[in-house]
PDB file of C-alpha atoms in Angstrom:
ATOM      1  CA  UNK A   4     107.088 115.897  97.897  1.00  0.00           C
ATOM      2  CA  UNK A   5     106.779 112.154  99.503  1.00  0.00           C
ATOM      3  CA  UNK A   6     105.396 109.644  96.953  1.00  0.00           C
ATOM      4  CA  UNK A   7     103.189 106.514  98.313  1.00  0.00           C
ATOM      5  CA  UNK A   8     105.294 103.241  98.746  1.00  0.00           C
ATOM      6  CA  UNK A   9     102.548 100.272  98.118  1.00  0.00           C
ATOM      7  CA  UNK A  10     103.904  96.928  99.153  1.00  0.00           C
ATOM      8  CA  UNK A  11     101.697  94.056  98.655  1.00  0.00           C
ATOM      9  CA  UNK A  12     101.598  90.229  99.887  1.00  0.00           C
ATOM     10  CA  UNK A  13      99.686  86.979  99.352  1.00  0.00           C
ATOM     11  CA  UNK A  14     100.276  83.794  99.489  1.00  0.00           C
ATOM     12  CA  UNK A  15      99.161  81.342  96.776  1.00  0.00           C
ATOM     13  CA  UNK A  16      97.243  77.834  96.910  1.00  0.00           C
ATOM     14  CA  UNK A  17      99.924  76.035  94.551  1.00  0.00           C
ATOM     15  CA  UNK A  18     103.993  77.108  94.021  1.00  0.00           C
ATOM     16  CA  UNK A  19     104.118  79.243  90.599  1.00  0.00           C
ATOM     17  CA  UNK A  20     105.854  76.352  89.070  1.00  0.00           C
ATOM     18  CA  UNK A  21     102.632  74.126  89.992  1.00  0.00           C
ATOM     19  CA  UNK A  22     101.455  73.279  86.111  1.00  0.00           C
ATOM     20  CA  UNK A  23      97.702  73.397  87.580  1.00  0.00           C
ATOM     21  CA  UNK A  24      95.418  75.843  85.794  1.00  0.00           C
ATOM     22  CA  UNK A  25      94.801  78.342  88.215  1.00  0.00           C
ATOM     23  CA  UNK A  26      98.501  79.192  88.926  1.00  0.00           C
ATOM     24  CA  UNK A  27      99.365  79.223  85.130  1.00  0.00           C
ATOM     25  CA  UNK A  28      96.385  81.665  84.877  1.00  0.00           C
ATOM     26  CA  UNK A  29      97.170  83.540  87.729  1.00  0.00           C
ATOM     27  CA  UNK A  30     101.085  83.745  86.463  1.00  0.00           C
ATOM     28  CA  UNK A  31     100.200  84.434  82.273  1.00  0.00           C
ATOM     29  CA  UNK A  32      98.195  87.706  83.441  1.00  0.00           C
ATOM     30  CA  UNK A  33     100.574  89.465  85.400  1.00  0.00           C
ATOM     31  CA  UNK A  34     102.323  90.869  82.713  1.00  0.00           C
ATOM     32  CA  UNK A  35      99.211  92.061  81.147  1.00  0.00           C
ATOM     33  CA  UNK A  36      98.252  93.583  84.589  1.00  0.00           C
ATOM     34  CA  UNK A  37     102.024  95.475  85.112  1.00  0.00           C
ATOM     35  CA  UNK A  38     101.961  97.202  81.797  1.00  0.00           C
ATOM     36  CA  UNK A  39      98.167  98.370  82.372  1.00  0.00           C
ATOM     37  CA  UNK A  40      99.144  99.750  85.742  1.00  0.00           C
ATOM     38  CA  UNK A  41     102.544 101.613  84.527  1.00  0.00           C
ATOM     39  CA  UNK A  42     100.571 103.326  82.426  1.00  0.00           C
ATOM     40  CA  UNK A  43      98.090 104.751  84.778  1.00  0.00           C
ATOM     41  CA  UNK A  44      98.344 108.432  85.893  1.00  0.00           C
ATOM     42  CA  UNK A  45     100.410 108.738  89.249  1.00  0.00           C
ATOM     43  CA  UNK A  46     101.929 105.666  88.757  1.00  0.00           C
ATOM     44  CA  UNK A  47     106.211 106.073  89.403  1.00  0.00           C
ATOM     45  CA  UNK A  48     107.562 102.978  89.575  1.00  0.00           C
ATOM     46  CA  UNK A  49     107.537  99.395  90.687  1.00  0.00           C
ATOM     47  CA  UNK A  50     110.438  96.453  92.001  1.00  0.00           C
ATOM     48  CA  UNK A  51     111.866  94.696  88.927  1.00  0.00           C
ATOM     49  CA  UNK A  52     114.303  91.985  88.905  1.00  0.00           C
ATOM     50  CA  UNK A  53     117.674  93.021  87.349  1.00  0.00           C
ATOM     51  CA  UNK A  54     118.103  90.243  85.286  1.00  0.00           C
ATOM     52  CA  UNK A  55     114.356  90.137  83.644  1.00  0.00           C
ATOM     53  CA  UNK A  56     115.290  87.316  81.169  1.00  0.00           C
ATOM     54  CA  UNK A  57     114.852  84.652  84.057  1.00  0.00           C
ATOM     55  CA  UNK A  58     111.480  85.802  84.635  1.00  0.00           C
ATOM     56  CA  UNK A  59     111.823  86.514  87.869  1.00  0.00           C
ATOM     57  CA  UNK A  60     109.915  83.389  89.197  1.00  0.00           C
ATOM     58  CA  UNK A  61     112.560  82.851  91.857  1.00  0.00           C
ATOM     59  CA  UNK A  62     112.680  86.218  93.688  1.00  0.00           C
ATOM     60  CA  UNK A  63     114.713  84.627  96.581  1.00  0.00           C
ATOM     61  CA  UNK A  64     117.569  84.658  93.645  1.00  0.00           C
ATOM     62  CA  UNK A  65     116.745  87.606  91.731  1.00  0.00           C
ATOM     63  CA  UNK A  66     118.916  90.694  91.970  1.00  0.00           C
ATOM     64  CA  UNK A  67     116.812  93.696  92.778  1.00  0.00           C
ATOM     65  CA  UNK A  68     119.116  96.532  92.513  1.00  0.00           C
ATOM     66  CA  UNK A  69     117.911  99.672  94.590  1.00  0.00           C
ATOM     67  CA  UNK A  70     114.909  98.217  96.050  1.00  0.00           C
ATOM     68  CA  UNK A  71     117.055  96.019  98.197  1.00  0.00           C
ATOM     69  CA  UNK A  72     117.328  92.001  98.827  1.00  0.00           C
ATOM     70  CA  UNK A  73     113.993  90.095  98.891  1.00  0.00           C
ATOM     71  CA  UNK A  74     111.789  89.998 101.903  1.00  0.00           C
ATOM     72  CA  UNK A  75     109.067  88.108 103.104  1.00  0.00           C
ATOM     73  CA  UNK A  76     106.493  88.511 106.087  1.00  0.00           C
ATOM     74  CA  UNK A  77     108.027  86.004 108.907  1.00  0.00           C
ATOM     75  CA  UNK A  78     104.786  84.372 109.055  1.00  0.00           C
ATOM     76  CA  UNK A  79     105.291  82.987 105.339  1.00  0.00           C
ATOM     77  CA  UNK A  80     105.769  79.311 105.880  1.00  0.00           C
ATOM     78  CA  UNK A  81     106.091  77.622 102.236  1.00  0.00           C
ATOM     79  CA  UNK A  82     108.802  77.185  99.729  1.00  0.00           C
ATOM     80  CA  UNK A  83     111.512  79.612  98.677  1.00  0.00           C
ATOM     81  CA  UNK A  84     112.595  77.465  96.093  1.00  0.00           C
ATOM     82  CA  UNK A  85     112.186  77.583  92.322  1.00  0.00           C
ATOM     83  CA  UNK A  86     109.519  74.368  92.860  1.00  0.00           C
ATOM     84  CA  UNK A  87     108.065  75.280  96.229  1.00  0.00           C
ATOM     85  CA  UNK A  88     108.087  78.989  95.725  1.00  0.00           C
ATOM     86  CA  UNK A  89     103.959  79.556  96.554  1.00  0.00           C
ATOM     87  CA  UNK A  90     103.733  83.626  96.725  1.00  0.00           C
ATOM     88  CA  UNK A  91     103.408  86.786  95.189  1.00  0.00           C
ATOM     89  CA  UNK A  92     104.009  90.232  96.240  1.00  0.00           C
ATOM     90  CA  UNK A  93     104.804  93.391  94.687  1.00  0.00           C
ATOM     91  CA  UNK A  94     106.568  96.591  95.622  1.00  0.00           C
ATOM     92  CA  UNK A  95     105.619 100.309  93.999  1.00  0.00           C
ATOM     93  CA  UNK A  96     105.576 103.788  94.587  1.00  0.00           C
ATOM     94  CA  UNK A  97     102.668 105.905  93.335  1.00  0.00           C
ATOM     95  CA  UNK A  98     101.781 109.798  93.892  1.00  0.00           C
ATOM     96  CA  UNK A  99      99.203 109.890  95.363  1.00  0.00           C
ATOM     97  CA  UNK A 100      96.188 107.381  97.031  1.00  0.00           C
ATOM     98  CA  UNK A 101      93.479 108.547  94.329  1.00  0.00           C
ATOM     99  CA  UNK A 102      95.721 107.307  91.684  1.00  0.00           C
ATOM    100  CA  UNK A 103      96.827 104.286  93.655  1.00  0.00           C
ATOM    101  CA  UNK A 104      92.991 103.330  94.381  1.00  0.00           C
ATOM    102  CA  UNK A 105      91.908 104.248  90.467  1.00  0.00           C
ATOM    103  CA  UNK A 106      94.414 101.593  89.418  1.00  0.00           C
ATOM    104  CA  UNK A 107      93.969  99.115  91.614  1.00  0.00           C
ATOM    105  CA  UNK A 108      90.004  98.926  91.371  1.00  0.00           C
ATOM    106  CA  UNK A 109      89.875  99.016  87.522  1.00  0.00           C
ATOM    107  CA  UNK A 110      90.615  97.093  84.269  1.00  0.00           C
ATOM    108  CA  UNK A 111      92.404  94.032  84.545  1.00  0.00           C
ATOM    109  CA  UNK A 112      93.288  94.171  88.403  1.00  0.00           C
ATOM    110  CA  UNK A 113      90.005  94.622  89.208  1.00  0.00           C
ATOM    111  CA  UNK A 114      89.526  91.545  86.816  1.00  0.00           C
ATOM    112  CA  UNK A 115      92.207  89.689  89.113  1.00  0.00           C
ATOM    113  CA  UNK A 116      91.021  91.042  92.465  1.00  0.00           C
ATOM    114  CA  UNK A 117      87.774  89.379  91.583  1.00  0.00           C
ATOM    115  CA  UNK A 118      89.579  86.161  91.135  1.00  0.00           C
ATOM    116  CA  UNK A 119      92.042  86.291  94.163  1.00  0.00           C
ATOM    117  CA  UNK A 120      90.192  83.635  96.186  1.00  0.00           C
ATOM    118  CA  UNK A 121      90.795  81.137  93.170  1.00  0.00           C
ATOM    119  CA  UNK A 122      94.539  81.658  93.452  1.00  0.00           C
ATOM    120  CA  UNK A 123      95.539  82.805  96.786  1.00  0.00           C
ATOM    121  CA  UNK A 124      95.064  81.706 100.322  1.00  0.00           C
ATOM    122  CA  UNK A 125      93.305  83.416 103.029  1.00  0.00           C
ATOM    123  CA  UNK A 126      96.002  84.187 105.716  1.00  0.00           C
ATOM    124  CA  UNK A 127      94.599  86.064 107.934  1.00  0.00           C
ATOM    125  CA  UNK A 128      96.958  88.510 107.622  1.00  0.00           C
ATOM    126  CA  UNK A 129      96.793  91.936 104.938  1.00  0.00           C
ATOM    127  CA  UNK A 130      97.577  91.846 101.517  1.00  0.00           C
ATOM    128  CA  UNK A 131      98.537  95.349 101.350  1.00  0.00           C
ATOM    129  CA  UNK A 132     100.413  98.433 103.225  1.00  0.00           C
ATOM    130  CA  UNK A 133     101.026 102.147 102.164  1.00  0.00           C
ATOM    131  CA  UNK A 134     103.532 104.533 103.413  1.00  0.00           C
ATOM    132  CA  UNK A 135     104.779 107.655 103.046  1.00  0.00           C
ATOM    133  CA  UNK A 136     108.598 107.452 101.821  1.00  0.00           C
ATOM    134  CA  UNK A 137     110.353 110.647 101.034  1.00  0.00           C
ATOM    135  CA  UNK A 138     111.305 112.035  97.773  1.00  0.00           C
ATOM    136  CA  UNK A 139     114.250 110.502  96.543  1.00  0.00           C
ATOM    137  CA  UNK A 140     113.714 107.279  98.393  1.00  0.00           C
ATOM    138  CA  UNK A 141     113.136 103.945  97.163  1.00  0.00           C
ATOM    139  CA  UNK A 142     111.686 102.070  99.352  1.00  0.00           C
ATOM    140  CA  UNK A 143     112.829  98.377  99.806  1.00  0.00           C
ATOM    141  CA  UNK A 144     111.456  94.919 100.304  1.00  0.00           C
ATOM    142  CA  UNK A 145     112.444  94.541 103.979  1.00  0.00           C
ATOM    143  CA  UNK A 146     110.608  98.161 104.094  1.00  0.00           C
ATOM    144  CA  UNK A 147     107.194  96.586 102.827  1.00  0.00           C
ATOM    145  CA  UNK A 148     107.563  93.667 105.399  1.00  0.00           C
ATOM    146  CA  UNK A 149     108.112  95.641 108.153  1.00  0.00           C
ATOM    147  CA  UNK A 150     105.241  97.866 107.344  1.00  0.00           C
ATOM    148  CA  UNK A 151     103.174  95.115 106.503  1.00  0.00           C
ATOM    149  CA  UNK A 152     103.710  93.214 109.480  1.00  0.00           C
ATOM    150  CA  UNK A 153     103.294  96.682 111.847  1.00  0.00           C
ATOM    151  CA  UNK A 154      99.785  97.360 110.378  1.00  0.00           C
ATOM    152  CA  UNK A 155      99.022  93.583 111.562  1.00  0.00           C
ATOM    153  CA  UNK A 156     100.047  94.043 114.691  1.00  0.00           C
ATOM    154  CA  UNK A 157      99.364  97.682 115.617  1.00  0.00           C
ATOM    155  CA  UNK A 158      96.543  98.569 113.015  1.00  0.00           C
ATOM    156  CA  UNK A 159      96.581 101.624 110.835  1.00  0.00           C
ATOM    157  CA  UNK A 160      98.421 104.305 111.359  1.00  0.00           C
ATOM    158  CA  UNK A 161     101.059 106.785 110.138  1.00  0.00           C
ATOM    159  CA  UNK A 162     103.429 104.298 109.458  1.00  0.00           C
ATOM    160  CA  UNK A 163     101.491 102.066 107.724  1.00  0.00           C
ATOM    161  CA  UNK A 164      98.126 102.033 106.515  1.00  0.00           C
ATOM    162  CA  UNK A 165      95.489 100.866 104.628  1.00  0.00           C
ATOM    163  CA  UNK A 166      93.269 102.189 101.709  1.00  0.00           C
ATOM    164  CA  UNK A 167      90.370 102.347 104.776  1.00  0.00           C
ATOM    165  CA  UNK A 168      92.086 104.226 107.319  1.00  0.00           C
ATOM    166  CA  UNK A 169      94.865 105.843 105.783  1.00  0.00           C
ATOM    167  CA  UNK A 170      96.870 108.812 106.267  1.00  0.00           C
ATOM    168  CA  UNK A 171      98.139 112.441 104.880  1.00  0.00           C
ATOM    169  CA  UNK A 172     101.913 112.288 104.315  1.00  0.00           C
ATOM    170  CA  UNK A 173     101.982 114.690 107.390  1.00  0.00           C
ATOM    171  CA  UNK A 174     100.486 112.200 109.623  1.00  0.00           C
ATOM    172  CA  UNK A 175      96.955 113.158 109.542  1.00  0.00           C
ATOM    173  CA  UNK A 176      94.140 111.046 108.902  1.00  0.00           C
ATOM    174  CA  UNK A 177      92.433 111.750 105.584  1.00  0.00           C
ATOM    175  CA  UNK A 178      89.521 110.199 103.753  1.00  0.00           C
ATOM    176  CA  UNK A 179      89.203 110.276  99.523  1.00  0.00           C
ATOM    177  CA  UNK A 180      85.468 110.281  98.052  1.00  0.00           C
ATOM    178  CA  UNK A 181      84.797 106.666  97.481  1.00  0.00           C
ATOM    179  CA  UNK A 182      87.726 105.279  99.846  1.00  0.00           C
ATOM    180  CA  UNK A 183      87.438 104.622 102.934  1.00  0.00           C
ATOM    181  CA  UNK A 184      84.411 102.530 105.615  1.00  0.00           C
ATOM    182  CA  UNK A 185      80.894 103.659 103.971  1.00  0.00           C
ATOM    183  CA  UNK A 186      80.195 105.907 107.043  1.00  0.00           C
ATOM    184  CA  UNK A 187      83.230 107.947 106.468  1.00  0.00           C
ATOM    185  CA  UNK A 188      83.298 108.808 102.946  1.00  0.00           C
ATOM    186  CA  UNK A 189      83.234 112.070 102.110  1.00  0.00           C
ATOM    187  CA  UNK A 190      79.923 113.173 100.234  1.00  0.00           C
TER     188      UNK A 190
END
């Protein structure tokens, strides 16, 4: 059975080594935020860096193992130093949308989605792609930025889509009660 690849993206107002406030805040709950989500139903797995004792603040340098080298969208213009490095992104695989959605818009990410604006920048571009990957497959960072920059250019589809207009792992379109544009939801 396929699992759900989630890759997400976002660029942030100040490099994580900035000492302001809002980055240290935005950096000191993350960890808080991971172990919530692992241990959420229908969560699989997410992108760690091998070595985890350098904290992974550098993820230019980090050694991902199977989820492949480090990846950016090409439109991603700051630092990819240790002092310049300004982003944030994230790369998982999940069961199933429901379960994906139920984690994403509760407890403490919901607590940091509410505070996104504070920390990151508004691009323009998404934050977020799914996909379907196959069983077996991990997907890898140069997967989630081609994804994420196809659903920028081409919209949702098959191939990548969005919580809003996303997709069966046979290609159909499918809508989950409380997902989706208000006139679609299923009642």
């Amino acid at each position: 059975m396929p699992h759900l690849a989630l890759y997400t993206f976002g660029v942030l107002k100040s490099p994580l080594a900035d000492p302001a406030r809002h980055t240290r805040e935005f950096h000191e709950s993350g960890e808080a935020v991971y172990r919530e989500i692992g241990q959420h139903p229908g969560y699989i797995a997410r992108a760690e860096a091998a070595d985890r004792s350098l904290g992974a603040r550098t993820d230019f340098d980090s050694d991902w193992g199977e989820w492949g080298e480090f990846a950016v969208p090409a439109w991603y213009g700051k630092g990819r130093t240790v002092e310049t490095t300004a982003l944030a992104a994230t790369l998982s695989l999940w069961t199933d949308l429901r379960s994906a959605f139920d984690a994403i818009y509760t407890g403490l990410h919901r607590e940091a989605l509410n505070r996104r604006y504070d920390w990151f920048e508004r691009t323009g571009h998404p934050g977020y792609v799914f996909w379907w990957a196959s069983d077996g497959v991990i997907p890898t960072w140069q997967d989630g930025v081609s994804r994420l920059e196809h659903l920028h250019d081409h919209g949702s589809a098959p191939h990548a889509f969005t919580f809003h207009h996303s997709f069966a792992p046979d290609g159909t379109p499918t809508r989950i009660k409380g997902i989706g544009p208000k006139s679609d939801k299923v009642r």
